[in-house]
Short mmCIF file of C-alpha atoms (C1' of nucleotides) in Angstrom, two decimals:
data_model
loop_
_atom_site.label_atom_id
_atom_site.label_comp_id
_atom_site.label_asym_id
_atom_site.label_seq_id
_atom_site.Cartn_x
_atom_site.Cartn_y
_atom_site.Cartn_z
CA MET A 179 0.00 0.00 0.00
CA PRO A 180 1.48 3.33 -1.10
CA TRP A 181 0.42 5.11 2.11
CA ARG A 182 2.57 2.69 4.09
CA ARG A 183 5.68 3.99 2.37
CA THR A 184 5.39 7.53 3.65
CA ASP A 185 5.48 9.40 6.94
CA ASP A 186 3.69 12.42 5.50
CA PRO A 187 0.68 12.96 7.78
CA TYR A 188 -1.27 14.55 4.92
CA ARG A 189 -0.93 11.44 2.79
CA ILE A 190 -1.80 9.16 5.67
CA TRP A 191 -4.88 11.29 6.38
CA VAL A 192 -6.01 11.20 2.73
CA SER A 193 -5.62 7.42 2.67
CA GLU A 194 -7.63 6.98 5.86
CA VAL A 195 -10.51 9.06 4.52
CA MET A 196 -10.55 7.11 1.26
CA LEU A 197 -10.45 3.84 3.18
CA GLN A 198 -13.65 4.62 5.09
CA GLN A 199 -16.10 1.87 4.10
CA THR A 200 -13.95 1.21 1.07
CA GLN A 201 -11.65 -1.70 0.38
CA VAL A 202 -7.90 -1.25 -0.01
CA LYS A 203 -7.83 -2.54 -3.57
CA LYS A 204 -10.32 0.06 -4.74
CA VAL A 205 -8.52 2.92 -3.01
CA VAL A 206 -5.00 2.47 -4.39
CA ASP A 207 -5.58 4.06 -7.81
CA TYR A 208 -7.70 6.87 -6.42
CA TYR A 209 -5.05 7.61 -3.81
CA GLU A 210 -2.25 7.83 -6.38
CA ARG A 211 -4.22 10.19 -8.61
CA PHE A 212 -5.36 12.31 -5.68
CA ILE A 213 -1.82 12.80 -4.35
CA GLU A 214 -0.54 13.59 -7.82
CA ARG A 215 -3.22 16.23 -8.33
CA PHE A 216 -3.21 17.55 -4.73
CA PRO A 217 0.31 16.80 -3.38
CA ASP A 218 -0.09 18.69 -0.11
CA VAL A 219 -2.68 20.36 2.08
CA GLN A 220 -2.07 23.77 0.47
CA HIS A 221 -2.80 22.50 -3.04
CA LEU A 222 -5.96 20.82 -1.81
CA ALA A 223 -7.14 23.90 0.06
CA VAL A 224 -6.92 26.22 -2.96
CA ALA A 225 -8.38 23.74 -5.47
CA PRO A 226 -11.98 24.20 -6.72
CA LEU A 227 -14.38 21.70 -5.15
CA GLN A 228 -15.33 20.52 -8.63
CA ASP A 229 -11.75 19.37 -9.23
CA VAL A 230 -11.75 17.43 -5.97
CA LEU A 231 -15.07 15.77 -6.81
CA LYS A 232 -13.82 14.87 -10.28
CA VAL A 233 -10.85 12.99 -8.80
CA TRP A 234 -13.22 11.36 -6.28
CA GLU A 235 -15.73 10.39 -9.01
CA GLY A 236 -16.71 6.73 -8.67
CA LEU A 237 -15.30 6.30 -5.17
CA GLY A 238 -18.61 7.05 -3.48
CA TYR A 239 -19.61 8.76 -0.24
CA TYR A 240 -18.85 12.16 -1.75
CA ALA A 241 -19.27 13.97 1.56
CA ARG A 242 -15.81 12.57 2.33
CA ALA A 243 -14.36 14.65 -0.51
CA ARG A 244 -16.28 17.77 0.49
CA ASN A 245 -15.24 17.41 4.14
CA LEU A 246 -11.61 16.70 3.26
CA HIS A 247 -11.55 19.81 1.09
CA LYS A 248 -13.12 21.93 3.82
CA ALA A 249 -10.77 20.53 6.47
CA ALA A 250 -7.75 21.39 4.31
CA GLN A 251 -8.96 24.99 4.18
CA VAL A 252 -9.37 25.07 7.96
CA ILE A 253 -5.84 23.72 8.39
CA VAL A 254 -4.37 26.35 6.06
CA GLU A 255 -6.37 29.24 7.47
CA GLU A 256 -6.42 28.42 11.18
CA LEU A 257 -3.74 25.81 11.93
CA ASP A 258 -0.70 27.23 10.19
CA GLY A 259 -1.04 24.78 7.33
CA LYS A 260 0.04 21.83 9.47
CA ILE A 261 -1.86 18.68 10.37
CA PRO A 262 -2.30 19.06 14.16
CA VAL A 263 -0.27 16.67 16.32
CA ASP A 264 -3.11 16.42 18.80
CA TYR A 265 -6.03 14.02 18.84
CA THR A 266 -8.64 16.46 20.09
CA THR A 267 -7.76 19.23 17.64
CA PHE A 268 -7.58 16.88 14.69
CA ARG A 269 -10.81 15.14 15.71
CA LYS A 270 -12.72 18.43 15.38
CA LEU A 271 -12.01 18.74 11.63
CA PRO A 272 -14.95 17.96 9.32
CA GLY A 273 -15.04 14.32 8.24
CA VAL A 274 -12.71 13.19 11.04
CA GLY A 275 -14.42 10.80 13.44
CA ASP A 276 -13.11 8.61 16.24
CA TYR A 277 -11.61 6.04 13.90
CA SER A 278 -9.80 8.44 11.55
CA ALA A 279 -8.48 10.58 14.40
CA ALA A 280 -7.01 7.53 16.14
CA ALA A 281 -5.62 6.09 12.90
CA VAL A 282 -3.91 9.26 11.69
CA GLN A 283 -2.59 10.32 15.09
CA SER A 284 -1.18 6.88 15.85
CA ILE A 285 0.24 6.08 12.41
CA ALA A 286 1.59 9.52 11.53
CA PHE A 287 2.61 10.79 14.98
CA ASN A 288 2.84 7.72 17.24
CA VAL A 289 0.13 9.15 19.50
CA PRO A 290 -1.39 6.27 21.55
CA TYR A 291 -5.05 5.98 20.48
CA ALA A 292 -6.70 2.69 19.60
CA ALA A 293 -8.44 2.70 16.22
CA VAL A 294 -11.66 0.72 15.92
CA ASP A 295 -12.92 -0.09 12.44
CA GLY A 296 -14.98 -2.93 11.01
CA ASN A 297 -12.00 -5.26 10.79
CA ILE A 298 -10.94 -4.66 14.38
CA LYS A 299 -14.45 -5.13 15.77
CA ARG A 300 -14.59 -8.52 14.07
CA VAL A 301 -11.19 -9.51 15.46
CA LEU A 302 -12.16 -8.40 18.97
CA ALA A 303 -15.54 -10.14 18.80
CA ARG A 304 -13.80 -13.43 18.07
CA LEU A 305 -10.87 -12.98 20.44
CA PHE A 306 -13.19 -12.35 23.41
CA LEU A 307 -16.48 -13.94 22.29
CA MET A 308 -18.14 -10.53 22.36
CA GLU A 309 -21.85 -10.86 21.58
CA ALA A 310 -22.47 -7.14 21.04
CA PRO A 311 -23.61 -6.67 17.41
CA ILE A 312 -20.81 -4.99 15.47
CA ASN A 313 -23.27 -3.00 13.31
CA ASP A 314 -25.07 -1.45 16.27
CA ALA A 315 -24.10 2.00 17.59
CA LYS A 316 -24.77 0.81 21.12
CA SER A 317 -21.82 -1.58 20.85
CA ALA A 318 -19.22 1.06 19.99
CA LYS A 319 -18.17 1.82 23.56
CA LEU A 320 -17.60 -1.86 24.38
CA PHE A 321 -15.36 -2.43 21.39
CA GLN A 322 -13.47 0.79 22.03
CA GLN A 323 -12.78 -0.28 25.64
CA ARG A 324 -11.44 -3.65 24.55
CA ALA A 325 -9.24 -2.02 21.93
CA ASP A 326 -7.95 0.50 24.47
CA GLU A 327 -6.95 -2.31 26.84
CA LEU A 328 -5.18 -4.22 24.11
CA LEU A 329 -3.33 -1.29 22.48
CA ASP A 330 0.45 -1.46 22.47
CA ARG A 331 1.21 2.06 23.65
CA SER A 332 4.85 1.80 22.63
CA ALA A 333 3.88 1.29 18.98
CA PRO A 334 0.24 2.35 18.52
CA GLY A 335 0.42 2.97 14.78
CA PHE A 336 2.01 -0.37 14.09
CA PHE A 337 -0.46 -2.10 16.42
CA ASN A 338 -3.53 -0.52 14.83
CA GLN A 339 -2.38 -1.41 11.33
CA ALA A 340 -1.52 -4.94 12.39
CA MET A 341 -4.99 -5.46 13.86
CA MET A 342 -6.65 -4.22 10.67
CA GLU A 343 -4.36 -6.30 8.50
CA LEU A 344 -5.18 -9.36 10.59
CA GLY A 345 -8.90 -8.73 10.11
CA ALA A 346 -8.55 -8.16 6.37
CA THR A 347 -6.37 -11.16 5.59
CA VAL A 348 -6.83 -13.85 8.28
CA CYS A 349 -9.76 -13.05 10.53
CA ARG A 350 -12.05 -12.55 7.52
CA PRO A 351 -15.85 -12.33 7.71
CA GLN A 352 -16.30 -15.73 6.09
CA SER A 353 -13.94 -18.65 6.38
CA PRO A 354 -11.33 -17.17 8.69
CA THR A 355 -8.01 -19.01 8.38
CA CYS A 356 -7.60 -19.67 12.08
CA LEU A 357 -5.01 -22.40 11.61
CA VAL A 358 -2.48 -19.88 10.33
CA CYS A 359 -3.55 -17.07 12.65
CA PRO A 360 -0.62 -15.69 14.65
CA VAL A 361 -2.82 -15.05 17.69
CA ASN A 362 -5.02 -18.15 17.65
CA MET A 363 -3.59 -19.23 21.02
CA PHE A 364 -5.23 -16.13 22.54
CA CYS A 365 -8.53 -16.49 20.70
CA GLU A 366 -11.55 -17.68 22.68
CA ALA A 367 -13.54 -18.32 19.51
CA PHE A 368 -10.82 -20.56 18.10
CA HIS A 369 -10.46 -22.43 21.39
CA THR A 370 -14.15 -23.24 21.38
CA ALA A 371 -14.41 -23.69 17.58
CA ARG A 372 -17.02 -20.94 17.40
CA GLN A 373 -15.27 -18.55 15.03
CA ASP A 374 -18.03 -18.93 12.45
CA GLU A 375 -20.63 -17.69 14.97
CA PHE A 376 -18.86 -14.38 15.44
CA PRO A 377 -19.25 -11.50 15.05
CA TYR A 378 -22.92 -11.02 15.86
CA ARG A 379 -24.86 -8.60 13.69
CA ARG A 380 -28.10 -6.74 14.12
CA GLU A 381 -30.66 -7.54 11.40
CA THR A 382 -30.73 -5.26 8.39
CA LYS A 383 -33.86 -4.05 6.69
CA PRO A 384 -34.72 -4.81 3.06
CA VAL A 385 -34.15 -1.94 0.63
CA PRO A 386 -36.90 -0.56 -1.64
CA GLU A 387 -36.57 -0.23 -5.40
CA HIS A 388 -37.45 3.02 -7.16
CA HIS A 389 -38.25 3.55 -10.83
CA LEU A 390 -36.79 6.69 -12.39
CA ALA A 391 -36.92 8.34 -15.81
CA VAL A 392 -34.28 10.80 -17.02
CA GLY A 393 -33.92 12.74 -20.26
CA VAL A 394 -30.92 13.71 -22.35
CA ILE A 395 -32.13 16.94 -23.93
CA TYR A 396 -30.43 17.94 -27.19
CA ARG A 397 -30.19 21.52 -28.34
CA ASP A 398 -27.87 22.26 -31.26
CA ASN A 399 -24.76 20.20 -30.46
CA ALA A 400 -25.24 20.28 -26.69
CA VAL A 401 -27.10 18.42 -23.96
CA LEU A 402 -28.42 19.79 -20.68
CA LEU A 403 -26.58 18.71 -17.53
CA THR A 404 -27.78 19.67 -14.03
CA GLN A 405 -25.77 19.82 -10.83
CA ARG A 406 -27.13 18.37 -7.59
CA GLN A 407 -27.18 20.38 -4.39
CA LEU A 408 -23.98 20.10 -2.34
CA ASP A 409 -25.64 18.32 0.57
CA GLY A 410 -27.35 14.97 0.39
CA LEU A 411 -27.07 12.09 -2.04
CA LEU A 412 -24.35 12.53 -4.69
CA GLY A 413 -23.90 16.12 -3.54
CA GLY A 414 -22.24 18.36 -6.13
CA LEU A 415 -22.28 15.77 -8.91
CA TRP A 416 -23.84 16.39 -12.33
CA GLU A 417 -26.62 14.38 -13.96
CA PHE A 418 -29.40 14.46 -16.52
CA PRO A 419 -32.72 15.86 -15.31
CA GLY A 420 -35.46 13.42 -14.34
CA GLY A 421 -37.22 11.88 -11.39
CA ARG A 422 -39.39 9.08 -10.05
CA LEU A 423 -42.44 7.68 -11.82
CA ALA A 424 -45.78 8.47 -10.22
CA GLU A 425 -48.31 5.71 -9.56
CA GLY A 426 -49.54 4.38 -12.89
CA GLU A 427 -47.38 6.80 -14.91
CA THR A 428 -45.33 5.68 -17.90
CA ALA A 429 -41.59 6.30 -17.90
CA GLU A 430 -41.85 8.56 -20.94
CA ALA A 431 -44.55 10.67 -19.31
CA ALA A 432 -42.50 10.94 -16.13
CA CYS A 433 -39.47 12.03 -18.14
CA VAL A 434 -41.40 14.84 -19.85
CA ARG A 435 -43.09 15.85 -16.61
CA HIS A 436 -39.86 16.05 -14.60
CA ILE A 437 -38.06 17.99 -17.31
CA ALA A 438 -40.88 20.55 -17.25
CA ASP A 439 -40.79 20.64 -13.47
CA VAL A 440 -37.05 20.59 -12.78
CA VAL A 441 -35.64 22.74 -15.60
CA ASN A 442 -38.83 24.32 -16.98
CA LEU A 443 -38.35 23.10 -20.54
CA SER A 444 -40.73 21.47 -22.99
CA VAL A 445 -39.28 18.76 -25.18
CA THR A 446 -40.27 16.81 -28.26
CA ASN A 447 -39.28 13.69 -30.20
CA VAL A 448 -38.83 11.64 -27.03
CA ARG A 449 -37.19 8.28 -27.78
CA SER A 450 -36.02 5.52 -25.48
CA LEU A 451 -32.26 4.97 -25.21
CA THR A 452 -31.72 2.27 -22.61
CA ARG A 453 -32.44 1.09 -19.08
CA VAL A 454 -29.86 0.85 -16.30
CA ARG A 455 -29.98 -0.50 -12.76
CA HIS A 456 -28.01 0.66 -9.78
CA ALA A 457 -27.88 -0.10 -6.06
CA TYR A 458 -27.28 2.47 -3.34
CA THR A 459 -26.99 1.71 0.35
CA HIS A 460 -30.64 2.19 1.24
CA PHE A 461 -32.49 1.69 -2.04
CA LYS A 462 -32.13 0.40 -5.56
CA ILE A 463 -33.09 2.19 -8.75
CA VAL A 464 -34.21 1.26 -12.22
CA VAL A 465 -33.59 4.14 -14.59
CA ASP A 466 -35.23 4.50 -18.01
CA VAL A 467 -33.12 6.83 -20.11
CA PHE A 468 -34.64 8.85 -22.93
CA GLN A 469 -33.24 11.16 -25.55
CA CYS A 470 -35.31 14.12 -26.66
CA ASP A 471 -35.06 17.47 -28.39
CA TYR A 472 -35.48 20.92 -26.96
CA ARG A 473 -38.74 22.50 -28.06
CA ALA A 474 -39.39 25.61 -25.99
CA GLY A 475 -38.80 27.41 -22.73
CA GLU A 476 -36.00 29.00 -20.77
CA VAL A 477 -34.09 27.07 -18.13
CA VAL A 478 -35.47 27.76 -14.66
CA LEU A 479 -34.15 25.45 -11.95
CA LYS A 480 -36.29 23.83 -9.30
CA GLY A 481 -34.03 21.53 -7.30
CA PRO A 482 -30.66 21.53 -9.05
CA ARG A 483 -27.88 23.87 -7.95
CA ASP A 484 -26.83 24.68 -11.51
CA ALA A 485 -27.33 23.66 -15.13
CA LYS A 486 -25.24 23.85 -18.29
CA TRP A 487 -25.57 23.05 -21.97
CA ILE A 488 -22.46 21.11 -22.86
CA GLU A 489 -21.19 19.08 -25.79
CA ILE A 490 -21.14 15.32 -25.44
CA ALA A 491 -17.34 15.31 -25.55
CA ALA A 492 -17.24 17.61 -22.50
CA LEU A 493 -19.16 15.17 -20.29
CA GLN A 494 -15.89 13.66 -19.15
CA ASP A 495 -14.92 16.95 -17.51
CA TYR A 496 -17.78 16.70 -14.99
CA PRO A 497 -18.10 14.42 -11.95
CA LEU A 498 -20.97 12.08 -12.77
CA PRO A 499 -22.64 9.36 -10.66
CA ARG A 500 -21.91 5.75 -11.48
CA ALA A 501 -25.51 5.25 -12.61
CA THR A 502 -24.97 7.91 -15.29
CA HIS A 503 -21.72 6.32 -16.41
CA LYS A 504 -23.63 3.11 -17.00
CA PHE A 505 -25.36 4.63 -20.05
CA LEU A 506 -22.77 7.21 -21.09
CA GLU A 507 -21.18 4.85 -23.60
CA LYS A 508 -24.43 4.41 -25.48
CA LEU A 509 -24.77 8.19 -25.61
CA ILE A 510 -21.29 8.74 -27.01
CA GLY A 511 -21.81 6.01 -29.58
CA GLU A 512 -24.62 8.02 -31.18
"C1'" DA B 299 -30.59 5.45 18.42
"C1'" DA B 300 -31.79 5.29 13.84
"C1'" DG B 301 -31.27 6.94 9.24
"C1'" DT B 302 -28.36 8.80 5.47
"C1'" DC B 303 -24.64 8.43 2.41
"C1'" DG B 304 -21.62 4.93 -2.99
"C1'" DG B 305 -19.64 1.62 -5.07
"C1'" DG B 306 -17.76 -2.75 -5.85
"C1'" DG B 307 -15.48 -7.18 -4.66
"C1'" DA B 308 -16.27 -11.64 -2.61
"C1'" DT B 309 -19.23 -15.44 -1.99
"C1'" DA C 225 -28.72 -11.92 -4.39
"C1'" DT C 226 -26.45 -10.79 -0.02
"C1'" DC C 227 -22.69 -9.25 2.73
"C1'" DC C 228 -19.56 -5.91 4.05
"C1'" DC C 229 -15.76 -2.95 3.53
"C1'" DA C 230 -9.26 0.86 7.57
"C1'" DG C 231 -17.02 5.40 9.07
"C1'" DA C 232 -18.97 10.17 9.67
"C1'" DC C 233 -22.76 12.99 10.11
"C1'" DT C 234 -27.63 14.39 10.81
"C1'" DT C 235 -31.93 14.05 13.00
#
DNA sequence: AAGTCGGGGAT
DNA sequence: ATCCCAGACTT
């Protein structure tokens, strides 16, 4: 991992933010490109948010990028441009929670805080037969206490990384390889052959599926792209206008209706392009994509933060959601 | 304490 | 299909 070969606290911080709820393999390329484009906290602080989102495009949880950007500005403006060597100060920065504060402070500065992430909770649950569900907020304090007790205060960064590495490679969710585990002699689950029962999890709820219709509106050689508000789902990313189907409504009718509602345009020659599916954390979507031609009206936004007519070739300059990328190729092929 | 917020690899 | 990932923030 490239962030293991540096002692630059900025780089270690960036890696820890990217690694939130994201697997190492996925992060590596994004990390390399991010560091190349924003090599230090000053470069990140002065960069336009759109540039940061473009580099983050496809990594998900875009609030991480917005918070990282904002935190960099706070560091430059209020903290002398240096990552604070202090847990409490660093923890106050936007996007820095208990885990990231402990990880960065311990790995970059050798400050003795125990990090607790998903991997470590699983390792602890098995080591001590902890029945607290690892996906329940009520369990957090218990796992933190166990981690605090176990922490090697002479080498906290090394210890935290070793615990996570153990969880990622040996003490895996399914089929842990206990026979080659370096700490199996300490593990209560292994001693009682109950490693497959742990960790406990609280039940998760089924996710609903929504049906959407969006329209690619052509006018001269351009199409209309709208930007989402900065807060909420996919904040700051660009997309084609559309929305959910009403009860009993056809996708085509919903497309025309939402275009009238969201950007105040009337369109004509509506033709179906394709259908894509995508899964978010709390719901799934089926999106019917239409192409259509501008007929009349002036763009007035209800919902989006901004809108622009752009040429198809310029789409690659904008941060777009994965669901949009799923039909972009068909659009360019036209 | 529960809900929101992406995307993809592993199984 | 389902799980779950080097979580943080809002309500």
